[in-house]
Amino acid sequence: MVGYDPGAQGVALSSEEVALSGSAAGMVTRAIISPFDVLKIRFQLQIEHVSSQRREGKYWGLFQATRRIYTEEGLPAFWKGHVPAQLLSICYGAVQFATFEFLTEMVHKSTPYDSRKAGVHFVCGGLAACSATVVCQPLDTLRTRFAAQGEPKVYSNLRHAVSSMWRTEGALTFFRGLSPTLVAVFPYAGLQFFFYKVFKELLAPPPKAGESGGNLRSLVCGSGAGMISKTMTYPFDLFKKRLQVGGFEAARVHFGQVRSYRGLTDCMVQIAKEEGIPGFFKGLSPSLVKAALSTGFTFFWYEFFLDVMRNMKTRRRTNGLAKDPAER
C-alpha cells in the first residue's frame, strides 16, 4: 500500500528500503517509456503559427514522427538522453516515495487527520514531488537537452554536456524551467496519488477475496491516475521544456523555427500569440501514452519491490526464529 497505513499488517520497512524501492521502480519504468518521452519532447519544442494553413513543423503525427526519427537517426534515437533520464528516475523515485511515506506517517502521528484519506495523499504527494523536483532538476534539464538534439549531436556524452553548459551558460542553466515545473508538479503529483488512492479503493476486492491481482490493480489504477493528472497540468510541462532549451537554439534550427523566452510569462504570451491555445497542448497524445505507462508501471513496480523486500525480511526473520531452538 502506497503511503503510511497504521492498520496494515506485515513487516515494516525502513526509509532506506522505501527509497530503494522507489529508485528501482523509476529505473525499470524509465527504460520502458523512454521512446514516448523523446516523441513528446520533440513535439513540445516545435514552433507552428496558429494562423498557418500548412504544416510548418517537422513532425505532425505520432506514427509519422516515429518513422521519421527512426529513418533519420536510427533506433537508438528513441533512447537519447537515457543516461541522465535514468539518473533522474532513480533519484526522483527515491526522494519522492521516501518523502511521501515520511509525510503520510507524520500526518498520522502528529495530526488528527487520517493518513489513508485521498486528500492527505494529494497534499503529501504534491509536497514529495516538489522536494524531488528541486533535487533532480539538473538531471531533467540534461535529459531534455539530449532528447531535443538531432544529428549531428551538440553533446557527445553526459560529461561533455555538463562541462559545456557550465562553461558557456553558468550553473543556473541547470535549473532552467524550475518555476513552471514547481507550479505544475504539486497538482500533477498530488492528483496522481489522489486518483491512485481513489481508484484503488473503487477497485478493491471483497474482504474475503484476499489480495489476489494486487499488482495488476496497481498498474490499472496508476495508468488512469497518470492520464487524468497529465491532461489537467500538461501546459506547464510544455513551458518547462521550452525554457530548458533556452541557449540551445543552434541545435534546434534544422527542426524548424526556434524561439527564445525571457521567462515563464513571456513563454506563455509568445505561445498564445503565435500558436494559440492548441500550442499549449502540443505533444499531448504521446504524453498521455507515456503518462499512462509511466505512472502505471511506477506504482506497479514500486508495490512489487516493496512486496519483495517485505518477503525477504519475513523469510530472514522466520529463518532466524527457526534456528534459535537448535542453537540453545
mmCIF file of C-alpha atoms in Angstrom:
data_model
loop_
_atom_site.group_PDB
_atom_site.id
_atom_site.type_symbol
_atom_site.label_atom_id
_atom_site.label_comp_id
_atom_site.label_asym_id
_atom_site.label_seq_id
_atom_site.Cartn_x
_atom_site.Cartn_y
_atom_site.Cartn_z
ATOM 1 C CA MET A 1 0.000 0.000 0.000
ATOM 2 C CA VAL A 2 1.426 3.386 -1.017
ATOM 3 C CA GLY A 3 1.511 5.720 1.972
ATOM 4 C CA TYR A 4 1.689 5.057 5.687
ATOM 5 C CA ASP A 5 -1.121 2.749 6.743
ATOM 6 C CA PRO A 6 -1.463 2.317 10.547
ATOM 7 C CA GLY A 7 -3.794 -0.641 10.045
ATOM 8 C CA ALA A 8 -1.525 -2.558 7.694
ATOM 9 C CA GLN A 9 -0.248 -5.930 8.765
ATOM 10 C CA GLY A 10 3.191 -7.296 7.969
ATOM 11 C CA VAL A 11 6.824 -6.321 8.175
ATOM 12 C CA ALA A 12 7.670 -2.611 8.426
ATOM 13 C CA LEU A 13 10.278 -1.260 6.002
ATOM 14 C CA SER A 14 12.940 1.332 6.723
ATOM 15 C CA SER A 15 13.154 4.661 4.884
ATOM 16 C CA GLU A 16 16.220 3.344 3.031
ATOM 17 C CA GLU A 17 14.276 0.317 1.777
ATOM 18 C CA VAL A 18 11.388 2.538 0.688
ATOM 19 C CA ALA A 19 13.833 4.799 -1.187
ATOM 20 C CA LEU A 20 15.459 1.783 -2.838
ATOM 21 C CA SER A 21 12.059 0.513 -3.983
ATOM 22 C CA GLY A 22 11.256 3.943 -5.428
ATOM 23 C CA SER A 23 14.593 4.036 -7.264
ATOM 24 C CA ALA A 24 14.142 0.555 -8.699
ATOM 25 C CA ALA A 25 10.591 1.390 -9.826
ATOM 26 C CA GLY A 26 11.803 4.556 -11.542
ATOM 27 C CA MET A 27 14.697 2.773 -13.268
ATOM 28 C CA VAL A 28 12.596 -0.048 -14.739
ATOM 29 C CA THR A 29 9.793 2.307 -15.785
ATOM 30 C CA ARG A 30 12.185 4.735 -17.498
ATOM 31 C CA ALA A 31 13.636 2.021 -19.722
ATOM 32 C CA ILE A 32 10.116 1.153 -20.919
ATOM 33 C CA ILE A 33 8.731 4.639 -21.584
ATOM 34 C CA SER A 34 11.813 6.452 -22.968
ATOM 35 C CA PRO A 35 10.648 6.446 -26.642
ATOM 36 C CA PHE A 36 7.406 8.208 -25.725
ATOM 37 C CA ASP A 37 9.373 10.802 -23.764
ATOM 38 C CA VAL A 38 11.567 11.587 -26.792
ATOM 39 C CA LEU A 39 8.489 11.910 -29.037
ATOM 40 C CA LYS A 40 6.734 14.165 -26.539
ATOM 41 C CA ILE A 41 9.742 16.482 -26.208
ATOM 42 C CA ARG A 42 10.171 16.763 -29.991
ATOM 43 C CA PHE A 43 6.522 17.836 -30.366
ATOM 44 C CA GLN A 44 6.662 20.234 -27.415
ATOM 45 C CA LEU A 45 9.626 22.138 -28.845
ATOM 46 C CA GLN A 46 8.140 22.500 -32.333
ATOM 47 C CA ILE A 47 7.052 26.049 -33.323
ATOM 48 C CA GLU A 48 3.951 26.342 -35.536
ATOM 49 C CA HIS A 49 1.926 29.506 -36.138
ATOM 50 C CA VAL A 50 -1.761 29.179 -35.320
ATOM 51 C CA SER A 51 -2.743 31.107 -38.477
ATOM 52 C CA SER A 52 -0.676 28.947 -40.842
ATOM 53 C CA GLN A 53 -2.620 26.882 -43.409
ATOM 54 C CA ARG A 54 0.271 24.473 -43.990
ATOM 55 C CA ARG A 55 2.367 22.245 -41.786
ATOM 56 C CA GLU A 56 5.403 24.157 -40.584
ATOM 57 C CA GLY A 57 6.819 21.604 -38.197
ATOM 58 C CA LYS A 58 8.910 18.572 -38.906
ATOM 59 C CA TYR A 59 6.538 16.245 -37.045
ATOM 60 C CA TRP A 60 2.744 16.196 -37.323
ATOM 61 C CA GLY A 61 1.614 12.826 -36.035
ATOM 62 C CA LEU A 62 2.704 10.111 -33.648
ATOM 63 C CA PHE A 63 3.379 7.459 -36.300
ATOM 64 C CA GLN A 64 4.877 9.942 -38.785
ATOM 65 C CA ALA A 65 7.242 11.263 -36.117
ATOM 66 C CA THR A 66 8.219 7.733 -35.105
ATOM 67 C CA ARG A 67 9.018 6.778 -38.713
ATOM 68 C CA ARG A 68 10.957 9.988 -39.356
ATOM 69 C CA ILE A 69 13.097 9.783 -36.229
ATOM 70 C CA TYR A 70 13.823 6.116 -36.942
ATOM 71 C CA THR A 71 14.728 6.829 -40.601
ATOM 72 C CA GLU A 72 16.928 9.860 -39.910
ATOM 73 C CA GLU A 73 18.516 8.958 -36.580
ATOM 74 C CA GLY A 74 18.075 5.218 -36.109
ATOM 75 C CA LEU A 75 16.557 3.148 -33.303
ATOM 76 C CA PRO A 76 18.937 4.453 -30.567
ATOM 77 C CA ALA A 77 17.427 7.939 -31.065
ATOM 78 C CA PHE A 78 14.394 6.844 -29.023
ATOM 79 C CA TRP A 79 16.696 6.450 -26.033
ATOM 80 C CA LYS A 80 18.564 9.750 -26.471
ATOM 81 C CA GLY A 81 19.334 11.211 -23.084
ATOM 82 C CA HIS A 82 18.689 7.834 -21.480
ATOM 83 C CA VAL A 83 21.663 8.055 -19.091
ATOM 84 C CA PRO A 84 20.617 11.369 -17.471
ATOM 85 C CA ALA A 85 16.994 10.208 -17.703
ATOM 86 C CA GLN A 86 17.834 7.036 -15.767
ATOM 87 C CA LEU A 87 19.764 9.017 -13.175
ATOM 88 C CA LEU A 88 16.755 11.341 -12.967
ATOM 89 C CA SER A 89 14.323 8.448 -12.498
ATOM 90 C CA ILE A 90 16.451 6.731 -9.842
ATOM 91 C CA CYS A 91 16.991 9.960 -7.903
ATOM 92 C CA TYR A 92 13.415 11.201 -8.327
ATOM 93 C CA GLY A 93 11.823 7.885 -7.364
ATOM 94 C CA ALA A 94 13.946 7.586 -4.225
ATOM 95 C CA VAL A 95 13.274 11.132 -2.990
ATOM 96 C CA GLN A 96 9.593 11.200 -3.938
ATOM 97 C CA PHE A 97 8.486 7.910 -2.404
ATOM 98 C CA ALA A 98 10.685 8.198 0.704
ATOM 99 C CA THR A 99 9.349 11.723 1.311
ATOM 100 C CA PHE A 100 5.765 10.632 0.638
ATOM 101 C CA GLU A 101 5.952 7.739 3.103
ATOM 102 C CA PHE A 102 7.591 10.037 5.692
ATOM 103 C CA LEU A 103 4.919 12.729 5.284
ATOM 104 C CA THR A 104 1.971 10.343 5.499
ATOM 105 C CA GLU A 105 3.458 8.773 8.628
ATOM 106 C CA MET A 106 4.000 12.237 10.127
ATOM 107 C CA VAL A 107 0.376 13.182 9.343
ATOM 108 C CA HIS A 108 -0.839 10.080 11.157
ATOM 109 C CA LYS A 109 1.329 10.624 14.230
ATOM 110 C CA SER A 110 1.231 14.436 14.512
ATOM 111 C CA THR A 111 -2.212 15.497 13.251
ATOM 112 C CA PRO A 112 -5.841 14.426 13.713
ATOM 113 C CA TYR A 113 -6.142 13.565 10.001
ATOM 114 C CA ASP A 114 -6.389 10.002 8.681
ATOM 115 C CA SER A 115 -3.265 9.334 6.598
ATOM 116 C CA ARG A 116 -5.199 6.868 4.434
ATOM 117 C CA LYS A 117 -7.557 9.516 3.003
ATOM 118 C CA ALA A 118 -7.188 10.558 -0.645
ATOM 119 C CA GLY A 119 -7.000 14.247 0.321
ATOM 120 C CA VAL A 120 -3.984 13.605 2.545
ATOM 121 C CA HIS A 121 -2.358 11.683 -0.300
ATOM 122 C CA PHE A 122 -2.919 14.682 -2.595
ATOM 123 C CA VAL A 123 -1.083 17.096 -0.290
ATOM 124 C CA CYS A 124 1.694 14.689 0.705
ATOM 125 C CA GLY A 125 2.173 13.531 -2.889
ATOM 126 C CA GLY A 126 2.467 17.115 -4.133
ATOM 127 C CA LEU A 127 4.979 18.100 -1.442
ATOM 128 C CA ALA A 128 7.027 14.940 -2.043
ATOM 129 C CA ALA A 129 7.188 15.672 -5.773
ATOM 130 C CA CYS A 130 8.282 19.280 -5.147
ATOM 131 C CA SER A 131 11.138 18.011 -2.970
ATOM 132 C CA ALA A 132 12.209 15.515 -5.635
ATOM 133 C CA THR A 133 11.955 18.143 -8.379
ATOM 134 C CA VAL A 134 14.307 20.602 -6.697
ATOM 135 C CA VAL A 135 16.857 17.847 -6.061
ATOM 136 C CA CYS A 136 16.649 16.369 -9.567
ATOM 137 C CA GLN A 137 16.067 19.422 -11.816
ATOM 138 C CA PRO A 138 19.646 19.481 -13.241
ATOM 139 C CA LEU A 139 19.220 15.908 -14.453
ATOM 140 C CA ASP A 140 15.862 16.797 -16.007
ATOM 141 C CA THR A 141 17.450 19.698 -17.905
ATOM 142 C CA LEU A 142 20.214 17.434 -19.197
ATOM 143 C CA ARG A 143 17.678 14.797 -20.232
ATOM 144 C CA THR A 144 15.699 17.405 -22.184
ATOM 145 C CA ARG A 145 18.800 18.731 -23.969
ATOM 146 C CA PHE A 146 19.835 15.237 -25.082
ATOM 147 C CA ALA A 147 16.332 14.283 -26.246
ATOM 148 C CA ALA A 148 15.972 17.583 -28.123
ATOM 149 C CA GLN A 149 19.184 17.397 -30.154
ATOM 150 C CA GLY A 150 19.204 15.766 -33.567
ATOM 151 C CA GLU A 151 22.157 14.868 -35.764
ATOM 152 C CA PRO A 152 24.951 15.905 -35.654
ATOM 153 C CA LYS A 153 24.930 15.903 -31.872
ATOM 154 C CA VAL A 154 25.852 19.008 -29.887
ATOM 155 C CA TYR A 155 26.741 16.975 -26.800
ATOM 156 C CA SER A 156 28.654 13.737 -27.286
ATOM 157 C CA ASN A 157 28.121 12.434 -23.758
ATOM 158 C CA LEU A 158 26.947 13.429 -20.284
ATOM 159 C CA ARG A 159 30.315 14.753 -19.141
ATOM 160 C CA HIS A 160 30.645 16.899 -22.265
ATOM 161 C CA ALA A 161 27.147 18.307 -21.771
ATOM 162 C CA VAL A 162 27.739 19.224 -18.120
ATOM 163 C CA SER A 163 31.087 20.898 -18.811
ATOM 164 C CA SER A 164 29.813 22.787 -21.880
ATOM 165 C CA MET A 165 26.685 24.072 -20.173
ATOM 166 C CA TRP A 166 28.595 25.068 -17.041
ATOM 167 C CA ARG A 167 31.265 26.875 -19.030
ATOM 168 C CA THR A 168 29.054 28.690 -21.563
ATOM 169 C CA GLU A 169 25.793 29.246 -19.659
ATOM 170 C CA GLY A 170 26.646 29.095 -15.958
ATOM 171 C CA ALA A 171 25.392 26.975 -13.069
ATOM 172 C CA LEU A 172 21.863 28.402 -13.093
ATOM 173 C CA THR A 173 21.210 26.930 -16.547
ATOM 174 C CA PHE A 174 20.754 23.528 -14.903
ATOM 175 C CA PHE A 175 17.674 24.933 -13.165
ATOM 176 C CA ARG A 176 16.016 26.385 -16.273
ATOM 177 C CA GLY A 177 12.270 25.792 -16.229
ATOM 178 C CA LEU A 178 12.171 25.193 -12.465
ATOM 179 C CA SER A 179 9.381 27.727 -11.794
ATOM 180 C CA PRO A 180 6.778 26.197 -14.168
ATOM 181 C CA THR A 181 7.895 22.754 -13.018
ATOM 182 C CA LEU A 182 7.175 23.544 -9.368
ATOM 183 C CA VAL A 183 3.889 25.243 -10.272
ATOM 184 C CA ALA A 184 2.808 22.130 -12.189
ATOM 185 C CA VAL A 185 4.394 19.334 -10.188
ATOM 186 C CA PHE A 186 2.447 19.877 -6.962
ATOM 187 C CA PRO A 187 -1.024 19.420 -8.508
ATOM 188 C CA TYR A 188 0.274 16.842 -11.019
ATOM 189 C CA ALA A 189 1.856 14.532 -8.459
ATOM 190 C CA GLY A 190 -0.840 15.314 -5.905
ATOM 191 C CA LEU A 191 -3.533 14.294 -8.390
ATOM 192 C CA GLN A 192 -1.575 11.146 -9.262
ATOM 193 C CA PHE A 193 -1.550 9.990 -5.641
ATOM 194 C CA PHE A 194 -5.122 11.230 -5.115
ATOM 195 C CA PHE A 195 -6.637 9.368 -8.078
ATOM 196 C CA TYR A 196 -4.456 6.323 -7.455
ATOM 197 C CA LYS A 197 -5.891 6.107 -3.953
ATOM 198 C CA VAL A 198 -9.457 6.669 -5.221
ATOM 199 C CA PHE A 199 -9.146 4.034 -7.950
ATOM 200 C CA LYS A 200 -7.518 1.536 -5.578
ATOM 201 C CA GLU A 201 -10.477 1.903 -3.220
ATOM 202 C CA LEU A 202 -13.006 1.636 -6.062
ATOM 203 C CA LEU A 203 -11.355 -1.496 -7.452
ATOM 204 C CA ALA A 204 -10.564 -3.053 -4.071
ATOM 205 C CA PRO A 205 -11.531 -6.747 -3.958
ATOM 206 C CA PRO A 206 -14.098 -8.041 -1.448
ATOM 207 C CA PRO A 207 -12.610 -8.674 2.022
ATOM 208 C CA LYS A 208 -12.767 -12.455 1.592
ATOM 209 C CA ALA A 209 -11.012 -12.369 -1.790
ATOM 210 C CA GLY A 210 -7.617 -11.510 -0.293
ATOM 211 C CA GLU A 211 -5.026 -9.544 -2.253
ATOM 212 C CA SER A 212 -5.036 -11.541 -5.499
ATOM 213 C CA GLY A 213 -4.422 -9.365 -8.547
ATOM 214 C CA GLY A 214 -2.970 -6.561 -6.433
ATOM 215 C CA ASN A 215 -0.077 -5.737 -8.754
ATOM 216 C CA LEU A 216 -2.283 -5.678 -11.854
ATOM 217 C CA ARG A 217 -4.709 -3.415 -9.985
ATOM 218 C CA SER A 218 -1.801 -1.073 -9.195
ATOM 219 C CA LEU A 219 -0.952 -0.910 -12.914
ATOM 220 C CA VAL A 220 -4.532 -0.108 -13.944
ATOM 221 C CA CYS A 221 -5.102 2.441 -11.174
ATOM 222 C CA GLY A 222 -1.762 4.119 -11.815
ATOM 223 C CA SER A 223 -2.427 4.363 -15.559
ATOM 224 C CA GLY A 224 -5.790 6.040 -15.018
ATOM 225 C CA ALA A 225 -4.346 8.410 -12.420
ATOM 226 C CA GLY A 226 -1.465 9.322 -14.722
ATOM 227 C CA MET A 227 -3.663 10.186 -17.717
ATOM 228 C CA ILE A 228 -6.059 12.360 -15.711
ATOM 229 C CA SER A 229 -3.338 14.268 -13.860
ATOM 230 C CA LYS A 230 -1.235 14.762 -17.016
ATOM 231 C CA THR A 231 -4.139 16.232 -19.003
ATOM 232 C CA MET A 232 -5.014 18.658 -16.200
ATOM 233 C CA THR A 233 -1.469 20.021 -15.814
ATOM 234 C CA TYR A 234 0.032 19.495 -19.285
ATOM 235 C CA PRO A 235 0.695 23.131 -20.375
ATOM 236 C CA PHE A 236 3.206 23.648 -17.559
ATOM 237 C CA ASP A 237 5.207 20.655 -18.756
ATOM 238 C CA LEU A 238 5.385 22.250 -22.193
ATOM 239 C CA PHE A 239 6.507 25.604 -20.736
ATOM 240 C CA LYS A 240 9.235 23.812 -18.807
ATOM 241 C CA LYS A 241 10.569 22.071 -21.915
ATOM 242 C CA ARG A 242 10.608 25.300 -23.941
ATOM 243 C CA LEU A 243 12.548 27.106 -21.200
ATOM 244 C CA GLN A 244 15.002 24.242 -20.674
ATOM 245 C CA VAL A 245 16.336 24.503 -24.234
ATOM 246 C CA GLY A 246 16.975 28.239 -23.964
ATOM 247 C CA GLY A 247 20.545 28.924 -25.144
ATOM 248 C CA PHE A 248 20.371 25.690 -27.146
ATOM 249 C CA GLU A 249 18.793 27.233 -30.252
ATOM 250 C CA ALA A 250 21.631 26.325 -32.655
ATOM 251 C CA ALA A 251 20.919 22.623 -32.201
ATOM 252 C CA ARG A 252 17.217 23.150 -32.951
ATOM 253 C CA VAL A 253 17.443 25.076 -36.246
ATOM 254 C CA HIS A 254 17.048 22.066 -38.550
ATOM 255 C CA PHE A 255 13.862 21.059 -36.694
ATOM 256 C CA GLY A 256 12.143 24.298 -37.762
ATOM 257 C CA GLN A 257 11.680 27.688 -36.121
ATOM 258 C CA VAL A 258 13.197 28.421 -32.731
ATOM 259 C CA ARG A 259 12.306 30.937 -30.066
ATOM 260 C CA SER A 260 13.988 32.489 -27.040
ATOM 261 C CA TYR A 261 11.945 33.301 -23.941
ATOM 262 C CA ARG A 262 12.785 35.716 -21.143
ATOM 263 C CA GLY A 263 10.879 33.722 -18.553
ATOM 264 C CA LEU A 264 7.658 31.844 -17.801
ATOM 265 C CA THR A 265 5.285 34.739 -18.504
ATOM 266 C CA ASP A 266 6.999 35.641 -21.789
ATOM 267 C CA CYS A 267 6.904 31.978 -22.818
ATOM 268 C CA MET A 268 3.156 31.754 -22.165
ATOM 269 C CA VAL A 269 2.419 35.012 -24.012
ATOM 270 C CA GLN A 270 4.507 34.126 -27.076
ATOM 271 C CA ILE A 271 2.976 30.672 -27.403
ATOM 272 C CA ALA A 272 -0.566 32.042 -27.034
ATOM 273 C CA LYS A 273 0.109 34.768 -29.609
ATOM 274 C CA GLU A 274 1.856 32.631 -32.245
ATOM 275 C CA GLU A 275 0.458 29.152 -31.714
ATOM 276 C CA GLY A 276 -2.872 29.714 -29.975
ATOM 277 C CA ILE A 277 -4.445 27.589 -27.259
ATOM 278 C CA PRO A 278 -3.650 24.328 -29.137
ATOM 279 C CA GLY A 279 0.013 25.303 -28.752
ATOM 280 C CA PHE A 280 -0.259 24.669 -25.012
ATOM 281 C CA PHE A 281 -1.117 21.011 -25.701
ATOM 282 C CA LYS A 282 1.478 20.067 -28.327
ATOM 283 C CA GLY A 283 2.679 16.533 -27.842
ATOM 284 C CA LEU A 284 -0.299 15.631 -25.647
ATOM 285 C CA SER A 285 -1.024 12.318 -27.395
ATOM 286 C CA PRO A 286 2.428 10.749 -26.855
ATOM 287 C CA SER A 287 2.461 12.369 -23.432
ATOM 288 C CA LEU A 288 -0.800 10.648 -22.433
ATOM 289 C CA VAL A 289 0.515 7.287 -23.630
ATOM 290 C CA LYS A 290 3.704 7.953 -21.684
ATOM 291 C CA ALA A 291 1.770 9.122 -18.591
ATOM 292 C CA ALA A 292 -0.408 6.006 -18.587
ATOM 293 C CA LEU A 293 2.597 3.701 -18.893
ATOM 294 C CA SER A 294 4.878 5.738 -16.660
ATOM 295 C CA THR A 295 2.520 6.222 -13.722
ATOM 296 C CA GLY A 296 1.024 2.765 -14.049
ATOM 297 C CA PHE A 297 4.375 0.997 -14.142
ATOM 298 C CA THR A 298 5.862 3.245 -11.440
ATOM 299 C CA PHE A 299 3.175 2.275 -8.927
ATOM 300 C CA PHE A 300 3.233 -1.334 -10.180
ATOM 301 C CA TRP A 301 6.995 -1.741 -9.739
ATOM 302 C CA TYR A 302 7.045 0.265 -6.509
ATOM 303 C CA GLU A 303 4.453 -2.033 -4.912
ATOM 304 C CA PHE A 304 6.233 -5.043 -6.429
ATOM 305 C CA PHE A 305 9.637 -4.128 -4.956
ATOM 306 C CA LEU A 306 8.070 -3.303 -1.574
ATOM 307 C CA ASP A 307 6.497 -6.776 -1.541
ATOM 308 C CA VAL A 308 9.834 -8.352 -2.466
ATOM 309 C CA MET A 309 11.595 -6.590 0.397
ATOM 310 C CA ARG A 310 8.861 -7.470 2.894
ATOM 311 C CA ASN A 311 9.028 -11.121 1.839
ATOM 312 C CA MET A 312 12.815 -11.147 2.181
ATOM 313 C CA LYS A 313 12.641 -9.651 5.675
ATOM 314 C CA THR A 314 9.897 -12.090 6.659
ATOM 315 C CA ARG A 315 11.942 -15.071 5.455
ATOM 316 C CA ARG A 316 15.049 -13.843 7.286
ATOM 317 C CA ARG A 317 13.045 -13.367 10.470
ATOM 318 C CA THR A 318 11.388 -16.785 10.122
ATOM 319 C CA ASN A 319 14.713 -18.499 9.465
ATOM 320 C CA GLY A 320 16.240 -16.736 12.463
ATOM 321 C CA LEU A 321 13.430 -17.921 14.765
ATOM 322 C CA ALA A 322 13.689 -21.445 13.373
ATOM 323 C CA LYS A 323 17.402 -21.589 14.175
ATOM 324 C CA ASP A 324 17.092 -20.330 17.730
ATOM 325 C CA PRO A 325 15.970 -23.616 19.441
ATOM 326 C CA ALA A 326 18.773 -25.611 17.813
ATOM 327 C CA GLU A 327 21.351 -23.086 18.936
ATOM 328 C CA ARG A 328 20.374 -23.323 22.579
#
